[in-house]
XYZ file of N, CA and C in Angstrom:
579
model
N 167.284 128.878 133.260
C 165.957 129.408 133.350
C 165.948 130.739 132.343
N 165.019 130.774 131.642
C 164.958 131.937 130.564
C 163.995 132.994 131.139
N 164.301 134.196 131.031
C 163.431 135.345 131.321
C 162.987 136.071 130.071
N 161.899 136.467 130.049
C 161.351 137.191 128.815
C 161.129 138.662 129.279
N 161.713 139.510 128.581
C 161.536 140.916 128.716
C 160.519 141.461 127.822
N 159.355 141.998 128.290
C 158.389 142.571 127.441
C 158.704 143.936 127.054
N 158.372 144.289 125.807
C 158.582 145.608 125.237
C 160.039 145.987 125.072
N 160.879 145.024 124.950
C 162.312 145.383 124.647
C 162.612 146.052 123.510
N 161.633 145.910 122.527
C 161.909 146.653 121.225
C 161.532 148.071 121.331
N 160.715 148.451 122.189
C 160.328 149.797 122.419
C 161.280 150.605 123.239
N 162.009 149.981 124.136
C 162.900 150.701 124.951
C 164.251 150.897 124.319
N 164.896 151.870 124.611
C 166.292 152.204 124.154
C 167.318 151.261 124.860
N 168.045 150.626 124.108
C 169.244 149.761 124.625
C 170.223 149.507 123.516
N 171.325 149.227 123.942
C 172.439 149.191 122.858
C 172.320 148.006 121.840
N 171.598 146.975 122.250
C 171.335 145.860 121.368
C 170.191 145.956 120.500
N 169.492 147.000 120.620
C 168.247 147.273 119.812
C 168.791 147.758 118.343
N 168.257 146.980 117.384
C 168.644 147.420 116.052
C 167.413 148.295 115.413
N 167.680 148.794 114.232
C 166.629 149.678 113.581
C 165.548 148.512 113.144
N 165.976 147.415 112.701
C 164.914 146.427 112.201
C 164.164 145.969 113.348
N 164.620 145.965 114.564
C 163.650 145.766 115.728
C 162.661 146.655 115.872
N 162.943 147.972 115.791
C 161.933 149.069 115.947
C 160.915 148.905 114.787
N 161.420 148.676 113.541
C 160.417 148.515 112.360
C 159.618 147.284 112.640
N 160.006 146.109 113.167
C 159.265 144.969 113.443
C 158.203 145.322 114.578
N 158.556 146.091 115.496
C 157.648 146.419 116.649
C 156.509 147.211 116.070
N 156.874 148.206 115.242
C 155.664 149.102 114.623
C 154.889 148.272 113.701
N 155.570 147.341 112.947
C 154.800 146.512 112.067
C 153.833 145.645 112.767
N 154.138 144.991 113.843
C 153.270 144.161 114.695
C 152.116 144.935 115.185
N 152.367 146.217 115.640
C 151.305 147.091 116.029
C 150.358 147.391 114.933
N 150.777 147.792 113.744
C 150.144 148.158 112.715
C 149.179 146.962 112.116
N 149.867 145.753 112.267
C 149.108 144.579 111.753
C 147.963 144.207 112.743
N 148.276 144.363 114.001
C 147.209 144.152 115.073
C 146.007 145.097 114.805
N 146.328 146.418 114.601
C 145.119 147.251 114.342
C 144.429 147.013 113.105
N 145.140 146.628 111.980
C 144.456 146.249 110.674
C 143.704 144.983 110.995
N 144.092 144.027 111.603
C 143.398 142.695 111.818
C 142.103 142.862 112.785
N 142.240 143.646 113.839
C 141.298 143.737 114.722
C 140.250 144.850 114.727
N 140.605 145.948 113.793
C 139.757 147.073 113.625
C 139.382 147.259 112.142
N 140.482 147.326 111.256
C 139.951 147.548 109.856
C 139.341 146.413 109.091
N 139.809 145.153 109.311
C 139.218 144.041 108.686
C 137.744 143.899 109.098
N 137.434 143.871 110.408
C 135.939 143.833 110.775
C 135.157 144.991 110.146
N 135.681 146.231 110.100
C 134.978 147.319 109.632
C 134.831 147.113 108.035
N 135.739 146.489 107.411
C 135.633 146.371 105.902
C 134.565 145.339 105.723
N 134.440 144.302 106.651
C 133.283 143.281 106.527
C 131.985 143.911 106.767
N 131.917 144.734 107.808
C 130.560 145.340 107.998
C 130.200 146.249 106.864
N 131.185 147.076 106.338
C 130.756 148.004 105.153
C 130.363 147.240 103.932
N 131.146 145.971 103.657
C 130.816 145.323 102.450
C 129.461 144.601 102.649
N 129.096 144.167 103.871
C 127.874 143.594 104.244
C 126.611 144.597 104.165
N 126.916 145.645 104.527
C 125.815 146.632 104.493
C 125.520 147.096 103.034
N 126.646 147.168 102.264
C 126.479 147.462 100.830
C 125.768 146.410 100.129
N 126.088 145.108 100.501
C 125.470 143.984 99.868
C 123.940 143.935 100.281
N 123.663 144.244 101.555
C 122.282 144.166 101.977
C 121.419 145.202 101.278
N 121.915 146.383 101.103
C 121.241 147.322 100.320
C 120.945 146.938 98.947
N 121.926 146.413 98.231
C 121.812 145.918 96.900
C 120.755 144.768 96.755
N 120.898 143.734 97.783
C 120.040 142.682 97.628
C 118.640 143.033 98.005
N 118.400 144.009 98.903
C 116.995 144.544 99.108
C 116.427 145.140 97.823
N 117.251 145.992 97.092
C 116.822 146.650 96.017
C 116.514 145.680 94.869
N 117.264 144.573 94.740
C 116.990 143.514 93.698
C 115.691 142.728 94.064
N 115.527 142.460 95.366
C 114.337 141.703 95.883
C 113.076 142.516 95.601
N 113.262 143.800 95.856
C 111.991 144.707 95.656
C 111.702 144.698 94.175
N 112.609 144.814 93.387
C 112.311 144.903 91.894
C 111.807 143.639 91.357
N 112.277 142.408 92.022
C 111.668 141.151 91.579
C 110.303 141.008 92.108
N 110.042 141.433 93.245
C 108.751 141.448 93.813
C 107.682 142.236 92.958
N 108.060 143.336 92.477
C 107.329 144.258 91.590
C 107.045 143.614 90.252
N 107.915 142.809 89.708
C 107.739 142.362 88.365
C 107.295 140.935 88.381
N 107.301 140.296 89.408
C 106.708 138.846 89.594
C 105.424 138.869 90.317
N 104.580 137.814 89.972
C 103.309 137.700 90.707
C 103.067 136.262 91.016
N 102.498 136.076 92.222
C 102.416 134.631 92.774
C 100.850 134.254 92.354
N 100.712 133.014 91.968
C 99.356 132.450 91.766
C 99.251 131.087 92.521
N 97.922 130.872 92.726
C 97.680 129.467 93.336
C 97.193 128.644 92.087
N 97.864 127.505 91.837
C 97.611 126.658 90.783
C 97.322 125.333 91.159
N 96.597 124.431 90.320
C 96.394 123.109 90.508
C 97.396 122.225 89.735
N 97.969 121.338 90.345
C 98.943 120.537 89.522
C 98.058 119.473 88.710
N 98.332 119.342 87.435
C 97.612 118.526 86.571
C 98.392 117.221 86.423
N 99.753 117.279 86.426
C 100.518 116.051 86.263
C 101.886 116.494 85.827
N 102.831 115.497 85.993
C 104.208 115.721 85.745
C 104.638 115.748 84.276
N 105.590 116.547 83.876
C 105.797 116.606 82.466
C 106.880 115.568 82.111
N 107.561 114.991 83.187
C 108.559 114.031 83.005
C 108.093 112.667 83.352
N 108.697 111.580 82.967
C 108.215 110.211 83.290
C 108.561 109.918 84.788
N 109.482 110.594 85.345
C 109.899 110.243 86.721
C 110.301 111.639 87.356
N 110.161 111.760 88.722
C 110.532 112.888 89.417
C 112.044 112.834 89.809
N 112.689 114.032 89.650
C 114.080 113.834 90.036
C 114.347 113.637 91.612
N 115.209 112.720 91.859
C 115.580 112.449 93.313
C 117.028 112.454 93.490
N 117.502 112.863 94.612
C 118.895 112.666 94.945
C 118.875 111.929 96.312
N 119.475 110.792 96.274
C 119.330 109.980 97.517
C 117.843 109.607 97.641
N 117.308 109.836 98.884
C 115.998 109.567 99.146
C 115.036 110.823 99.066
N 115.700 111.986 98.764
C 114.853 113.192 98.714
C 114.504 113.560 97.357
N 113.161 114.087 97.255
C 112.814 114.492 95.922
C 113.147 116.031 95.924
N 113.150 116.622 94.716
C 113.522 117.977 94.537
C 112.477 118.638 93.713
N 112.309 119.963 93.644
C 111.385 120.539 92.822
C 111.415 120.037 91.381
N 110.338 119.958 90.745
C 110.396 119.475 89.294
C 109.318 120.299 88.483
N 109.356 120.123 87.207
C 108.306 120.868 86.329
C 107.135 119.940 86.152
N 105.932 120.650 86.207
C 104.770 119.835 86.122
C 103.753 120.720 85.327
N 102.847 120.078 84.706
C 101.677 120.780 84.097
C 100.700 121.363 85.104
N 100.352 122.663 85.061
C 99.557 123.251 86.092
C 98.354 123.968 85.386
N 97.404 124.291 86.266
C 96.302 125.051 85.695
C 95.937 126.145 86.836
N 95.751 127.480 86.394
C 95.395 128.489 87.423
C 94.546 129.438 86.717
N 93.794 130.274 87.630
C 92.841 131.300 87.135
C 93.271 132.574 87.674
N 93.349 133.669 86.680
C 93.638 135.013 87.091
C 92.346 135.766 86.940
N 92.040 136.635 87.921
C 90.894 137.459 87.872
C 90.915 138.327 86.578
N 89.932 138.266 85.858
C 89.748 139.138 84.620
C 90.502 138.533 83.393
N 91.325 137.520 83.576
C 92.017 136.996 82.531
C 91.608 135.499 82.086
N 90.913 134.923 83.071
C 90.452 133.553 82.714
C 91.529 132.514 83.257
N 91.224 131.229 82.761
C 92.033 130.059 83.207
C 93.173 129.873 82.233
N 94.272 129.580 82.846
C 95.431 129.265 81.969
C 96.058 127.887 82.305
N 96.784 127.290 81.454
C 97.525 126.024 81.744
C 98.912 126.318 81.179
N 99.922 125.684 81.928
C 101.273 125.793 81.515
C 102.108 124.918 82.305
N 103.356 125.006 82.180
C 104.252 124.271 83.064
C 105.098 125.139 83.961
N 105.361 124.655 85.136
C 106.049 125.376 86.077
C 106.661 124.520 87.098
N 107.681 124.940 87.839
C 108.356 124.184 88.814
C 107.491 124.258 90.046
N 107.253 122.934 90.457
C 106.384 122.730 91.723
C 107.160 122.110 92.865
N 106.865 122.269 94.117
C 107.465 121.820 95.141
C 107.678 120.247 95.117
N 108.642 119.699 95.730
C 108.765 118.266 95.808
C 107.689 117.693 96.507
N 107.301 116.470 96.043
C 106.236 115.677 96.700
C 104.765 116.193 96.207
N 104.697 117.079 95.277
C 103.413 117.507 94.750
C 102.762 116.559 93.890
N 101.506 116.145 94.133
C 100.786 115.222 93.199
C 99.774 115.813 92.446
N 99.200 115.131 91.417
C 98.097 115.722 90.629
C 96.940 115.985 91.572
N 96.388 117.154 91.369
C 95.290 117.666 92.178
C 95.652 118.491 93.283
N 96.906 118.586 93.685
C 97.283 119.427 94.690
C 97.387 120.911 94.364
N 97.131 121.678 95.381
C 97.160 123.214 95.057
C 98.608 123.690 95.514
N 99.282 124.385 94.641
C 100.618 124.836 94.923
C 100.680 126.298 94.578
N 101.714 127.027 95.119
C 101.968 128.382 94.855
C 103.157 128.430 93.790
N 103.003 129.164 92.745
C 104.067 129.312 91.800
C 104.065 130.784 91.387
N 105.291 131.174 90.850
C 105.681 132.540 90.605
C 105.810 132.715 89.074
N 105.331 133.770 88.425
C 105.491 133.985 87.061
C 105.886 135.468 86.933
N 106.609 135.714 85.815
C 107.154 137.047 85.518
C 106.014 137.752 84.673
N 106.298 138.850 84.121
C 105.403 139.766 83.420
C 105.016 139.033 82.066
N 105.727 138.052 81.505
C 105.575 137.452 80.228
C 104.916 135.985 80.530
N 104.468 135.750 81.764
C 103.883 134.492 82.236
C 104.864 133.252 82.176
N 106.115 133.462 82.370
C 107.062 132.312 82.298
C 107.261 132.180 83.883
N 107.431 130.794 84.154
C 107.612 130.283 85.551
C 109.103 130.730 85.944
N 109.060 131.416 87.242
C 110.317 131.948 87.692
C 110.398 131.567 89.206
N 111.569 131.636 89.717
C 111.760 131.402 91.082
C 111.175 132.451 91.864
N 110.730 132.213 93.167
C 110.234 133.347 94.049
C 111.318 134.325 94.322
N 110.875 135.642 94.586
C 111.860 136.616 94.866
C 112.418 136.285 96.268
N 113.663 136.732 96.589
C 114.347 136.396 97.821
C 113.530 137.050 98.852
N 113.503 136.251 100.010
C 112.790 136.760 101.295
C 113.853 137.382 102.190
N 113.370 137.848 103.353
C 114.436 138.493 104.189
C 115.480 137.570 104.698
N 115.204 136.262 104.885
C 116.192 135.346 105.308
C 117.257 135.166 104.344
N 116.850 135.116 103.005
C 117.909 134.995 101.944
C 118.794 136.285 101.876
N 118.171 137.350 102.079
C 118.832 138.553 101.993
C 119.869 138.774 103.112
N 119.463 138.302 104.296
C 120.444 138.384 105.446
C 121.446 137.294 105.224
N 121.182 136.157 104.792
C 122.255 135.122 104.439
C 123.257 135.772 103.357
N 122.801 136.468 102.436
C 123.671 136.982 101.454
C 124.541 138.114 102.211
N 123.967 138.933 102.889
C 124.578 139.974 103.643
C 125.701 139.447 104.554
N 125.425 138.497 105.387
C 126.439 137.793 106.291
C 127.563 137.149 105.496
N 127.170 136.444 104.399
C 128.178 135.847 103.587
C 129.208 136.813 103.008
N 128.633 137.784 102.383
C 129.567 138.858 101.776
C 130.369 139.569 102.931
N 129.763 139.880 104.046
C 130.401 140.496 105.094
C 131.735 139.593 105.666
N 131.391 138.414 105.872
C 132.383 137.406 106.369
C 133.558 137.281 105.331
N 133.067 137.212 104.097
C 134.093 136.989 103.096
C 134.981 138.229 102.886
N 134.499 139.392 102.926
C 135.167 140.616 102.936
C 136.132 140.837 104.072
N 135.602 140.531 105.300
C 136.580 140.543 106.458
C 137.631 139.489 106.351
N 137.260 138.335 105.918
C 138.245 137.361 105.698
C 139.313 137.631 104.730
N 138.840 138.175 103.618
C 139.800 138.702 102.529
C 140.585 139.612 103.088
N 140.100 140.680 103.723
C 141.019 141.796 104.347
C 142.034 141.247 105.270
N 141.596 140.377 106.121
C 142.518 139.706 107.157
C 143.568 138.876 106.313
N 143.173 138.183 105.293
C 144.174 137.469 104.631
C 145.126 138.364 103.865
N 144.783 139.500 103.272
C 145.627 140.370 102.707
C 146.614 141.085 103.730
N 146.049 141.247 104.918
C 146.897 141.865 105.901
C 148.022 140.850 106.369
N 147.583 139.623 106.568
C 148.573 138.610 106.940
C 149.550 138.287 105.889
N 149.122 138.269 104.606
C 150.015 138.145 103.546
C 151.097 139.173 103.399
N 150.615 140.413 103.559
C 151.552 141.598 103.552
C 152.495 141.579 104.780
N 151.920 141.126 105.876
C 152.777 140.963 107.117
C 154.010 139.935 106.789
N 153.591 138.784 106.248
C 154.429 137.709 105.963
C 155.579 138.266 104.924
N 155.168 139.032 103.878
C 156.271 139.557 103.054
C 157.097 140.536 103.623
N 156.535 141.381 104.571
C 157.333 142.338 105.312
C 158.320 141.543 106.193
N 157.826 140.476 106.878
C 158.841 139.770 107.718
C 159.875 139.168 106.849
N 159.657 138.665 105.699
C 160.721 138.046 104.801
C 161.701 139.148 104.433
N 161.161 140.309 104.029
C 162.131 141.375 103.657
C 162.876 141.803 104.916
N 162.297 141.992 106.059
C 162.979 142.355 107.257
C 164.071 141.363 107.642
N 163.808 140.077 107.418
C 164.676 138.975 107.810
C 165.907 139.097 106.852
N 165.696 139.369 105.592
C 166.838 139.679 104.626
C 167.730 140.839 105.052
N 167.045 141.860 105.341
C 167.851 143.132 105.795
C 168.540 142.816 107.135
N 168.049 142.075 108.102
C 168.600 141.693 109.275
C 169.801 140.739 109.027
N 169.708 139.864 108.168
C 170.944 138.908 107.796
C 171.917 139.750 107.174
N 171.510 140.684 106.191
C 172.599 141.462 105.610
C 173.239 142.386 106.621
N 172.520 142.781 107.558
C 173.135 143.771 108.624
C 174.093 142.812 109.542
N 173.720 141.669 109.810
C 174.608 140.825 110.640
C 175.916 140.512 109.853
N 175.781 140.237 108.530
C 176.925 139.967 107.660
C 177.842 141.121 107.831
N 177.374 142.368 107.469
C 178.148 143.458 107.676
C 178.901 143.737 108.954
N 178.140 143.470 110.117
C 178.815 143.611 111.341
C 179.821 142.559 111.585
N 179.495 141.319 111.068
C 180.521 140.169 111.197
C 181.827 140.451 110.433
N 181.615 141.022 109.131
C 182.729 141.402 108.449
C 183.665 142.410 109.024
N 183.096 143.261 109.788
C 183.820 144.243 110.637
C 184.296 143.691 111.856
N 183.756 142.818 112.541
C 184.364 142.433 113.800
C 184.844 140.952 113.822
N 184.632 140.192 112.752
C 185.072 138.920 112.581
C 186.507 138.703 112.634
N 187.260 139.543 111.878
C 188.792 139.348 111.868
C 189.390 139.625 113.307
N 188.744 140.405 114.166
C 189.268 140.639 115.488
C 189.198 139.291 116.227
N 188.180 138.452 116.058
C 187.830 137.366 116.712
C 188.664 136.112 116.232
N 188.880 136.105 114.916
C 189.580 134.919 114.325
C 191.139 135.090 114.220
N 191.641 136.294 114.436
C 193.081 136.318 114.345
C 193.766 135.597 115.469
N 194.847 134.891 115.324
C 195.536 134.246 116.300
C 196.100 135.146 117.313
N 196.087 134.847 118.570
C 196.586 135.845 119.683
C 197.997 135.367 119.913
N 198.792 136.361 120.003
C 200.174 135.958 120.253
C 200.757 136.711 121.474
């Protein structure tokens, strides 16, 4: 039956080596880095990404404008489909802006739009069709993604560093054992008379 002694690396005993103490401290440091520092790095990166995404979204909302337009017809012979689902496609549209009159042009319209349907499209300052600015959901998705990736990257770096440290410690431990055996081995291997 095996018994396990907890904390043996921390207590003073004649079998404890210097490498055991270093390993005990390393495990403690790795635990703190994994459970405190990595999540904090993820939160910090996520908050920074959130601020940047909100700034970009606000700038895009300021330079883009939304119009209600009537779909005149598709510019391509067929609508793009993947499997059974249709995807947004470019279509000929007509819209009216107050004080500027009626315009026609091409823009990306939602899947399933037919001629005569009224759709919402976004244009930039030069009246080019653009994607809508990111909404709050897209900003939060970006925030969470960046935060999780930063925390995961920090945890991976900590674990990689710990693996390297363990490999180096194992080499030192083996060298230490070799030196000890070179000193005590001849006493055990000499024939007794």
